[in-house]
Tab-separated table of C-alpha atoms and ligand atoms in Angstrom:
chain	number	residue	atom	x	y	z
A	1	MET	CA	10.591	-36.106	5.586
A	2	PRO	CA	9.046	-33.770	2.996
A	3	ASP	CA	8.601	-35.274	-0.475
A	4	LYS	CA	10.431	-33.970	-3.548
A	5	ALA	CA	7.763	-31.472	-4.604
A	6	ASP	CA	7.802	-29.935	-1.118
A	7	ARG	CA	11.595	-29.826	-1.045
A	8	ASP	CA	11.658	-28.081	-4.445
A	9	GLN	CA	9.104	-25.565	-3.250
A	10	ILE	CA	11.121	-24.833	-0.081
A	11	ARG	CA	14.292	-24.425	-2.130
A	12	ARG	CA	12.586	-21.981	-4.538
A	13	GLN	CA	11.384	-19.943	-1.582
A	14	ASN	CA	14.797	-19.917	0.105
A	15	ARG	CA	16.398	-18.915	-3.173
A	16	SER	CA	13.993	-16.006	-3.473
A	17	ILE	CA	14.659	-14.990	0.178
A	18	ILE	CA	18.421	-14.880	-0.536
A	19	LEU	CA	17.970	-12.847	-3.722
A	20	GLN	CA	15.740	-10.355	-1.926
A	21	ALA	CA	18.200	-9.999	0.967
A	22	LEU	CA	21.008	-9.260	-1.497
A	23	ARG	CA	18.815	-6.717	-3.306
A	24	ARG	CA	17.788	-4.951	-0.100
A	25	ASP	CA	21.025	-5.144	1.926
A	26	GLY	CA	23.790	-6.329	-0.447
A	27	PRO	CA	26.672	-6.720	-0.980
A	28	LEU	CA	26.820	-9.306	1.802
A	29	ALA	CA	29.150	-12.048	3.004
A	30	ARG	CA	27.663	-15.551	3.188
A	31	ILE	CA	27.700	-15.460	6.974
A	32	GLU	CA	25.631	-12.222	6.962
A	33	LEU	CA	23.202	-13.742	4.467
A	34	GLY	CA	22.676	-16.550	6.972
A	35	GLN	CA	22.127	-14.092	9.824
A	36	ILE	CA	19.661	-11.925	7.865
A	37	THR	CA	17.625	-14.758	6.359
A	38	GLY	CA	17.826	-17.236	9.229
A	39	LEU	CA	18.917	-19.958	6.761
A	40	SER	CA	21.584	-22.512	7.696
A	41	PRO	CA	25.181	-22.060	6.431
A	42	ALA	CA	24.790	-25.234	4.321
A	43	THR	CA	21.647	-23.886	2.625
A	44	VAL	CA	23.244	-20.488	1.977
A	45	THR	CA	26.358	-22.120	0.495
A	46	SER	CA	24.387	-24.450	-1.749
A	47	ILE	CA	21.917	-21.845	-3.032
A	48	THR	CA	24.559	-19.158	-3.624
A	49	ALA	CA	26.655	-21.727	-5.557
A	50	ASP	CA	23.669	-22.251	-7.906
A	51	LEU	CA	23.125	-18.503	-8.234
A	52	LEU	CA	26.805	-17.983	-9.130
A	53	ASP	CA	26.478	-20.728	-11.768
A	54	GLN	CA	23.392	-19.078	-13.197
A	55	GLU	CA	25.249	-15.753	-13.381
A	56	LEU	CA	22.640	-14.025	-11.239
A	57	ILE	CA	25.136	-13.049	-8.549
A	58	GLU	CA	28.873	-12.444	-8.470
A	59	GLY	CA	31.530	-12.595	-5.797
A	60	PHE	CA	34.254	-10.049	-5.133
A	61	GLU	CA	36.894	-9.341	-2.528
A	62	SER	CA	36.363	-6.162	-0.572
A	63	THR	CA	39.567	-4.361	0.345
A	64	GLU	CA	37.838	-1.573	2.230
A	65	ALA	CA	39.241	-1.331	5.748
A	66	LYS	CA	35.824	-1.680	7.414
A	67	GLU	CA	35.142	-4.835	5.406
A	68	GLN	CA	38.361	-6.612	6.342
A	69	THR	CA	38.433	-9.616	8.617
A	70	SER	CA	40.046	-9.419	12.033
A	71	ARG	CA	43.251	-10.775	10.464
A	72	GLY	CA	43.286	-7.956	7.950
A	73	ARG	CA	42.318	-10.161	4.987
A	74	PRO	CA	39.854	-8.861	2.392
A	75	ARG	CA	36.350	-10.260	2.861
A	76	SER	CA	34.497	-12.244	0.192
A	77	LEU	CA	31.199	-10.578	-0.596
A	78	LEU	CA	28.306	-11.442	-2.896
A	79	LYS	CA	26.168	-9.054	-4.922
A	80	LEU	CA	23.504	-9.262	-7.595
A	81	LYS	CA	24.618	-8.876	-11.209
A	82	SER	CA	22.812	-5.709	-12.159
A	83	GLY	CA	22.628	-6.586	-15.869
A	84	ALA	CA	21.218	-10.109	-15.355
A	85	ALA	CA	17.674	-8.895	-16.041
A	86	PHE	CA	15.591	-5.725	-16.162
A	87	VAL	CA	12.020	-4.821	-15.334
A	88	VAL	CA	9.981	-1.947	-16.739
A	89	CYS	CA	7.451	-0.188	-14.482
A	90	ILE	CA	4.792	2.035	-16.032
A	91	ARG	CA	2.433	4.378	-14.237
A	92	LEU	CA	-0.559	5.816	-16.051
A	93	SER	CA	-2.258	8.833	-14.516
A	94	ILE	CA	-4.332	11.651	-15.947
A	95	GLN	CA	-2.464	13.151	-18.942
A	96	ARG	CA	0.773	11.439	-18.022
A	97	LEU	CA	2.753	8.230	-18.505
A	98	GLU	CA	5.846	7.587	-16.391
A	99	LEU	CA	8.238	4.741	-17.166
A	100	SER	CA	11.101	3.387	-15.075
A	101	LEU	CA	13.664	0.783	-16.068
A	102	VAL	CA	14.979	-1.096	-13.019
A	103	ASP	CA	18.020	-3.389	-13.142
A	104	TYR	CA	18.331	-6.746	-11.372
A	105	SER	CA	19.989	-5.191	-8.334
A	106	GLY	CA	16.960	-2.906	-7.894
A	107	GLU	CA	18.596	0.314	-9.134
A	108	ILE	CA	16.924	2.651	-11.633
A	109	ALA	CA	18.644	2.264	-15.011
A	110	GLY	CA	16.516	4.721	-16.980
A	111	GLU	CA	13.405	6.903	-16.794
A	112	LEU	CA	11.054	8.421	-19.339
A	113	ASN	CA	7.953	10.585	-18.893
A	114	ALA	CA	5.424	11.613	-21.505
A	115	ASP	CA	2.563	14.115	-21.253
A	116	PHE	CA	-0.685	13.935	-23.189
A	117	ASP	CA	-3.616	16.183	-23.931
A	118	ASP	CA	-7.090	15.254	-22.743
A	119	GLY	CA	-8.571	12.624	-25.038
A	120	GLU	CA	-5.255	11.771	-26.692
A	121	LEU	CA	-5.059	8.367	-25.036
A	122	THR	CA	-7.987	6.166	-26.042
A	123	SER	CA	-8.748	2.484	-25.677
A	124	ASP	CA	-7.501	2.036	-29.277
A	125	THR	CA	-4.256	4.020	-29.078
A	126	THR	CA	-2.924	3.409	-25.566
A	127	ALA	CA	-1.221	0.033	-26.164
A	128	ARG	CA	0.607	1.360	-29.261
A	129	VAL	CA	1.790	4.445	-27.332
A	130	LEU	CA	3.053	2.190	-24.517
A	131	ILE	CA	4.949	-0.098	-26.880
A	132	ASP	CA	6.706	2.883	-28.513
A	133	LEU	CA	7.613	4.426	-25.162
A	134	VAL	CA	9.028	1.167	-23.771
A	135	ALA	CA	11.107	0.728	-26.960
A	136	ASP	CA	12.354	4.316	-26.641
A	137	LEU	CA	13.259	3.809	-22.957
A	138	LEU	CA	15.285	0.674	-23.800
A	139	THR	CA	17.113	2.344	-26.710
A	140	ARG	CA	18.123	5.297	-24.550
A	141	ALA	CA	19.373	3.009	-21.760
A	142	LYS	CA	21.101	0.699	-24.312
A	143	VAL	CA	19.268	-2.343	-22.936
A	144	THR	CA	18.155	-5.098	-25.323
A	145	THR	CA	14.504	-6.141	-25.475
A	146	SER	CA	15.370	-9.707	-24.487
A	147	ALA	CA	16.971	-8.538	-21.204
A	148	VAL	CA	13.583	-7.217	-20.023
A	149	ARG	CA	11.856	-10.025	-18.134
A	150	GLU	CA	8.910	-8.257	-16.508
A	151	ILE	CA	6.733	-5.273	-17.417
A	152	GLY	CA	4.280	-3.920	-14.853
A	153	LEU	CA	1.667	-1.221	-15.300
A	154	VAL	CA	-0.411	0.622	-12.747
A	155	ALA	CA	-3.336	2.760	-13.823
A	156	GLN	CA	-5.594	5.162	-12.017
A	157	GLY	CA	-9.093	3.684	-12.179
A	158	ALA	CA	-10.116	0.020	-12.297
A	159	VAL	CA	-7.978	-2.752	-13.763
A	160	GLU	CA	-8.659	-6.437	-14.323
A	161	VAL	CA	-5.520	-8.351	-13.396
A	162	GLU	CA	-6.697	-11.678	-14.864
A	163	THR	CA	-7.271	-10.378	-18.390
A	164	GLY	CA	-4.599	-7.664	-18.257
A	165	THR	CA	-7.121	-4.966	-19.087
A	166	ILE	CA	-7.803	-1.444	-17.853
A	167	ILE	CA	-11.560	-1.547	-17.334
A	168	TRP	CA	-11.831	2.223	-17.048
A	169	SER	CA	-9.490	5.028	-16.187
A	170	PRO	CA	-9.859	8.813	-16.000
A	171	ALA	CA	-6.664	8.876	-18.127
A	172	ILE	CA	-8.123	6.956	-21.095
A	173	GLU	CA	-11.090	7.707	-23.303
A	174	GLY	CA	-13.152	4.550	-23.751
A	175	ARG	CA	-13.361	1.368	-21.719
A	176	ASN	CA	-11.759	-2.091	-21.630
A	177	THR	CA	-8.292	-1.190	-22.861
A	178	ALA	CA	-6.234	-4.341	-23.484
A	179	ILE	CA	-2.693	-3.864	-22.179
A	180	VAL	CA	-1.021	-7.163	-21.397
A	181	GLU	CA	-1.817	-8.994	-24.646
A	182	PRO	CA	-0.445	-6.310	-27.049
A	183	LEU	CA	2.651	-5.707	-24.899
A	184	GLN	CA	3.346	-9.412	-24.650
A	185	ARG	CA	3.094	-9.785	-28.426
A	186	VAL	CA	6.001	-7.347	-28.864
A	187	PHE	CA	8.150	-7.978	-25.786
A	188	SER	CA	9.047	-11.415	-24.489
A	189	ALA	CA	8.615	-10.200	-20.880
A	190	ASN	CA	5.849	-11.260	-18.489
A	191	CYS	CA	3.377	-8.379	-18.331
A	192	HIS	CA	1.005	-7.492	-15.484
A	193	VAL	CA	-1.443	-4.735	-14.702
A	194	SER	CA	-2.080	-3.813	-11.071
A	195	ASN	CA	-4.054	-1.549	-8.876
A	196	ASP	CA	-2.230	1.460	-7.377
A	197	THR	CA	-3.045	0.761	-3.708
A	198	ASN	CA	-1.768	-2.809	-4.038
A	199	MET	CA	1.562	-1.461	-5.249
A	200	ILE	CA	1.787	0.939	-2.285
A	201	THR	CA	1.151	-2.065	-0.044
A	202	GLU	CA	3.986	-3.997	-1.738
A	203	ALA	CA	6.335	-1.011	-1.422
A	204	LEU	CA	5.670	-0.566	2.297
A	205	HIS	CA	6.275	-4.243	2.977
A	206	TRP	CA	9.447	-4.182	0.863
A	207	SER	CA	10.765	-1.094	2.666
A	208	ASP	CA	10.358	-2.506	6.163
A	209	PRO	CA	9.118	-6.118	6.393
A	210	GLU	CA	9.630	-6.227	10.146
A	211	ARG	CA	7.491	-3.180	10.848
A	212	TYR	CA	4.626	-4.187	8.585
A	213	GLY	CA	4.714	-7.897	9.369
A	214	ASN	CA	2.540	-10.491	7.677
A	215	THR	CA	-0.923	-8.969	8.013
A	216	PHE	CA	-1.598	-5.282	7.476
A	217	VAL	CA	-3.997	-3.005	5.623
A	218	VAL	CA	-3.306	0.097	3.545
A	219	LEU	CA	-5.954	2.708	2.930
A	220	LEU	CA	-5.243	5.243	0.193
A	221	LEU	CA	-7.177	8.465	0.714
A	222	ASP	CA	-6.667	10.470	-2.433
A	223	TYR	CA	-8.807	11.402	-5.429
A	224	GLY	CA	-10.798	8.285	-4.484
A	225	VAL	CA	-10.457	5.658	-1.761
A	226	GLY	CA	-8.348	2.528	-2.341
A	227	MET	CA	-7.410	-0.400	-0.152
A	228	GLY	CA	-4.572	-2.924	-0.178
A	229	LEU	CA	-4.578	-6.107	1.913
A	230	PHE	CA	-1.403	-7.940	2.860
A	231	LEU	CA	-2.560	-11.189	4.425
A	232	ASP	CA	-0.474	-14.067	5.770
A	233	GLY	CA	2.702	-12.821	4.114
A	234	LYS	CA	1.406	-11.831	0.704
A	235	LEU	CA	-0.695	-9.380	-1.191
A	236	PHE	CA	-4.297	-10.553	-1.363
A	237	SER	CA	-6.133	-9.690	-4.542
A	238	GLY	CA	-9.003	-12.190	-4.577
A	239	MET	CA	-10.235	-14.542	-7.321
A	240	ASN	CA	-10.343	-11.886	-10.050
A	241	GLY	CA	-7.868	-9.363	-8.739
A	242	LYS	CA	-10.683	-7.144	-7.493
A	243	ALA	CA	-10.454	-7.715	-3.746
A	244	ALA	CA	-10.495	-4.908	-1.178
A	245	GLU	CA	-12.931	-2.637	-3.038
A	246	PHE	CA	-13.517	-0.764	0.173
A	247	GLY	CA	-14.237	2.624	-1.449
A	248	HIS	CA	-17.415	1.374	-3.111
A	249	SER	CA	-18.632	-0.829	-0.322
A	250	ASN	CA	-21.579	0.556	1.569
A	251	HIS	CA	-21.368	2.702	4.660
A	252	ALA	CA	-24.969	3.888	4.818
A	253	PRO	CA	-27.838	2.305	2.850
A	254	ASP	CA	-29.404	5.004	0.637
A	255	GLY	CA	-26.785	7.468	1.863
A	256	ALA	CA	-24.871	10.159	-0.033
A	257	ILE	CA	-24.660	9.796	-3.811
A	258	CYS	CA	-21.345	8.350	-5.016
A	259	LEU	CA	-19.611	8.998	-8.347
A	260	CYS	CA	-20.086	5.293	-9.178
A	261	GLY	CA	-23.856	5.853	-9.295
A	262	LYS	CA	-24.698	3.987	-6.075
A	263	LYS	CA	-25.666	5.573	-2.790
A	264	GLY	CA	-23.846	5.500	0.523
A	265	CYS	CA	-20.384	4.180	-0.530
A	266	TYR	CA	-17.450	5.060	1.740
A	267	GLU	CA	-16.051	7.036	-1.180
A	268	ALA	CA	-19.131	9.263	-1.181
A	269	TYR	CA	-17.917	10.529	2.234
A	270	LEU	CA	-14.155	10.163	1.943
A	271	SER	CA	-13.111	11.043	-1.626
A	272	ARG	CA	-11.214	14.289	-2.058
A	273	SER	CA	-14.276	15.990	-3.525
A	274	ALA	CA	-16.445	14.812	-0.607
A	275	LEU	CA	-13.875	16.061	1.914
A	276	SER	CA	-13.700	19.412	0.068
A	277	GLN	CA	-17.432	20.097	0.101
A	278	VAL	CA	-17.299	22.385	3.108
A	279	ALA	CA	-15.244	24.948	1.120
A	280	PRO	CA	-16.771	27.170	-1.592
A	281	PRO	CA	-16.721	25.498	-5.057
A	282	ASP	CA	-13.546	26.105	-7.052
A	283	PRO	CA	-14.403	25.501	-10.717
A	284	ASN	CA	-10.746	25.270	-11.724
A	285	CYS	CA	-9.237	22.882	-9.287
A	286	GLU	CA	-10.400	20.269	-6.811
A	287	VAL	CA	-6.984	20.212	-5.144
A	288	SER	CA	-7.151	23.906	-4.254
A	289	ARG	CA	-10.723	23.500	-2.983
A	290	PHE	CA	-9.487	20.706	-0.734
A	291	GLN	CA	-6.688	22.966	0.520
A	292	ALA	CA	-9.271	25.693	1.214
A	293	ALA	CA	-11.264	23.228	3.337
A	294	ILE	CA	-8.117	22.295	5.296
A	295	ASP	CA	-7.335	26.002	5.817
A	296	MET	CA	-10.849	26.595	7.170
A	297	ALA	CA	-10.373	23.780	9.702
A	298	ALA	CA	-6.913	25.075	10.645
A	299	GLU	CA	-8.458	28.498	11.290
A	300	GLY	CA	-10.920	26.824	13.646
A	301	LYS	CA	-14.075	27.385	11.547
A	302	ALA	CA	-16.768	25.338	13.269
A	303	GLU	CA	-18.456	24.003	10.103
A	304	ALA	CA	-15.140	22.731	8.700
A	305	LEU	CA	-14.178	21.085	11.999
A	306	ALA	CA	-17.574	19.382	12.193
A	307	HIS	CA	-17.324	18.258	8.558
A	308	PHE	CA	-13.913	16.612	9.024
A	309	ARG	CA	-14.903	15.100	12.341
A	310	GLN	CA	-17.930	13.540	10.640
A	311	ALA	CA	-15.719	12.169	7.834
A	312	GLY	CA	-13.345	10.742	10.468
A	313	HIS	CA	-16.342	9.051	12.095
A	314	VAL	CA	-17.286	7.390	8.802
A	315	LEU	CA	-13.688	6.243	8.361
A	316	GLY	CA	-13.626	4.868	11.923
A	317	PHE	CA	-16.736	2.761	11.244
A	318	GLY	CA	-15.158	1.499	8.044
A	319	LEU	CA	-11.914	0.528	9.719
A	320	ALA	CA	-13.879	-1.144	12.520
A	321	ARG	CA	-15.359	-3.541	9.944
A	322	ILE	CA	-11.959	-4.306	8.462
A	323	ILE	CA	-10.442	-4.924	11.903
A	324	ALA	CA	-13.300	-7.200	12.927
A	325	LEU	CA	-12.964	-9.182	9.683
A	326	ILE	CA	-9.236	-9.676	9.354
A	327	ASP	CA	-7.530	-8.692	12.630
A	328	PRO	CA	-4.598	-6.752	11.096
A	329	ALA	CA	-1.544	-5.785	13.163
A	330	ARG	CA	-1.356	-2.387	11.482
A	331	ILE	CA	-3.469	-0.066	9.352
A	332	VAL	CA	-1.608	2.455	7.225
A	333	LEU	CA	-3.399	5.568	6.039
A	334	THR	CA	-1.746	7.339	3.141
A	335	GLY	CA	-2.556	9.509	0.106
A	336	SER	CA	-2.781	13.258	-0.360
A	337	SER	CA	-6.046	13.532	1.615
A	338	THR	CA	-4.319	12.401	4.820
A	339	LYS	CA	-3.520	16.121	5.188
A	340	ALA	CA	-6.974	16.254	6.780
A	341	MET	CA	-6.155	13.559	9.368
A	342	PRO	CA	-5.407	15.960	12.248
A	343	PHE	CA	-9.030	17.176	11.948
A	344	MET	CA	-10.479	13.680	11.414
A	345	GLU	CA	-8.690	11.922	14.260
A	346	ASP	CA	-11.244	12.468	17.036
A	347	GLY	CA	-14.069	11.315	14.789
A	348	LEU	CA	-11.998	8.315	13.718
A	349	LYS	CA	-11.438	7.228	17.326
A	350	ALA	CA	-15.123	7.668	18.145
A	351	GLY	CA	-16.102	5.609	15.069
A	352	LEU	CA	-13.728	2.814	16.050
A	353	ALA	CA	-15.005	2.819	19.625
A	354	SER	CA	-18.661	2.588	18.529
A	355	GLY	CA	-18.044	0.135	15.689
A	356	LEU	CA	-15.897	-2.430	17.484
A	357	ILE	CA	-16.484	-4.584	20.552
A	358	ASP	CA	-13.957	-3.657	23.250
A	359	ASP	CA	-12.105	-6.935	22.929
A	360	LEU	CA	-11.218	-6.114	19.304
A	361	ASN	CA	-10.515	-2.422	19.830
A	362	GLN	CA	-6.894	-3.065	20.801
A	363	ASN	CA	-3.786	-4.836	19.495
A	364	TYR	CA	-3.625	-2.873	16.250
A	365	GLU	CA	-1.706	0.243	15.285
A	366	ILE	CA	-2.825	3.020	12.978
A	367	ASP	CA	-0.054	4.824	11.063
A	368	VAL	CA	-0.382	7.888	8.909
A	369	ALA	CA	2.383	7.456	6.289
A	370	PRO	CA	3.535	10.665	4.627
A	371	TRP	CA	2.407	10.516	1.023
A	372	ASP	CA	5.138	9.686	-1.443
A	373	GLN	CA	4.280	9.292	-5.137
A	374	ASN	CA	7.279	6.970	-5.515
A	375	TYR	CA	5.597	4.268	-3.445
A	376	ILE	CA	3.737	3.123	-6.522
A	377	MET	CA	6.819	2.689	-8.736
A	378	ARG	CA	8.801	1.069	-5.917
A	379	GLY	CA	5.978	-1.361	-5.226
A	380	MET	CA	5.730	-2.300	-8.886
A	381	ALA	CA	9.470	-3.013	-9.017
A	382	ALA	CA	9.288	-5.043	-5.780
A	383	GLN	CA	6.391	-7.124	-7.115
A	384	ALA	CA	8.060	-7.737	-10.486
A	385	MET	CA	11.293	-8.781	-8.759
A	386	ARG	CA	9.412	-11.107	-6.431
A	387	ARG	CA	7.914	-12.900	-9.460
A	388	LEU	CA	11.293	-12.993	-11.145
A	389	ASP	CA	13.117	-14.331	-8.088
A	390	LEU	CA	10.977	-17.453	-7.881
A	391	ASP	CA	11.657	-18.784	-11.356
A	392	PHE	CA	14.276	-16.846	-13.283
A	393	LYS	CA	17.181	-19.187	-13.994
A	394	GLY	CA	19.589	-16.628	-15.393
A	395	PRO	CA	20.233	-14.606	-18.536
A	396	GLY	CA	19.928	-16.625	-21.706
A	397	LYS	CA	17.738	-19.280	-20.063
B	1	ZN	ZN1	-19.435	4.225	-5.042
């Protein structure tokens, strides 16, 4: 028989599974909660009784015809109390801050965007700007500061999860911008900074846990190259939150020069600017140069086709290493640069075939997920809720 500490741990996990099921699929009857979560009726009854006590969920009778029992009685359903807690999600990208307020049931309760000129956000001013924007968002949504239990921030660039710092970002002038400490001084919420690809990974798992399963890899091909690892049922971020730095791991010793200053990184071959190089320089916009390169390939220009095939080959070798190391069930490619995938696919397959022993070159799927900017916000909300669901004992506690 498991000892008390184990039993407590199991109960916390089951409680969090029930809360997540209600957030994803609610309102639900107890019997459906049992079917969805695989928990016994006794466990569902006992945990939902606690949650009702803690005012995290509420019961109601549904009179809708489709919800009635076979005897025509209204059914008793459970749902999350949307006002029990709130989380704030913040996304920092070049010249822009986007904020979302999400209620306990997972619905958006308020949004606020702010634009900045180049150089306006610095390592000294950013925390103050964030604090004012969060306060403004809460005032507009008429939500009290104490109802906000989690604040998450994702920044383009490199973040240090442990210290809650943005190490560097193309959106901020200066380095080592403290975020978590100043926010936590003002708001009583738990604050976290995260990496954008990790949040996409969370969002994909949240959207379809069955499809993505317990072990999958996300590769973000965008301005740069990011990776997210979901291993054994949870996001893996390493000892210091810096795991899965695939973009700046080495593909070819002394290879092409990378923006980080080293030579031969995957990003030196797969960043948007590297993928665009086959098109004439466009001094105004890297995105339009990238589009020009895609157009050249679509028109069948041999040099563009060869360029993308070569990039696909590099990517195939890279994925071969990841597959050999962690044996994922699925690899998801996403980001705006996946537009080039139709021209990279042959190279990618060739790279995988040369980089992997035959025995390993099977049993995995590669998806190209259409790029959706909202993945990042959704992932942040999912991660904040997951933290909240383990320990939050109700409003006022
Ligand atoms: Zn590099």
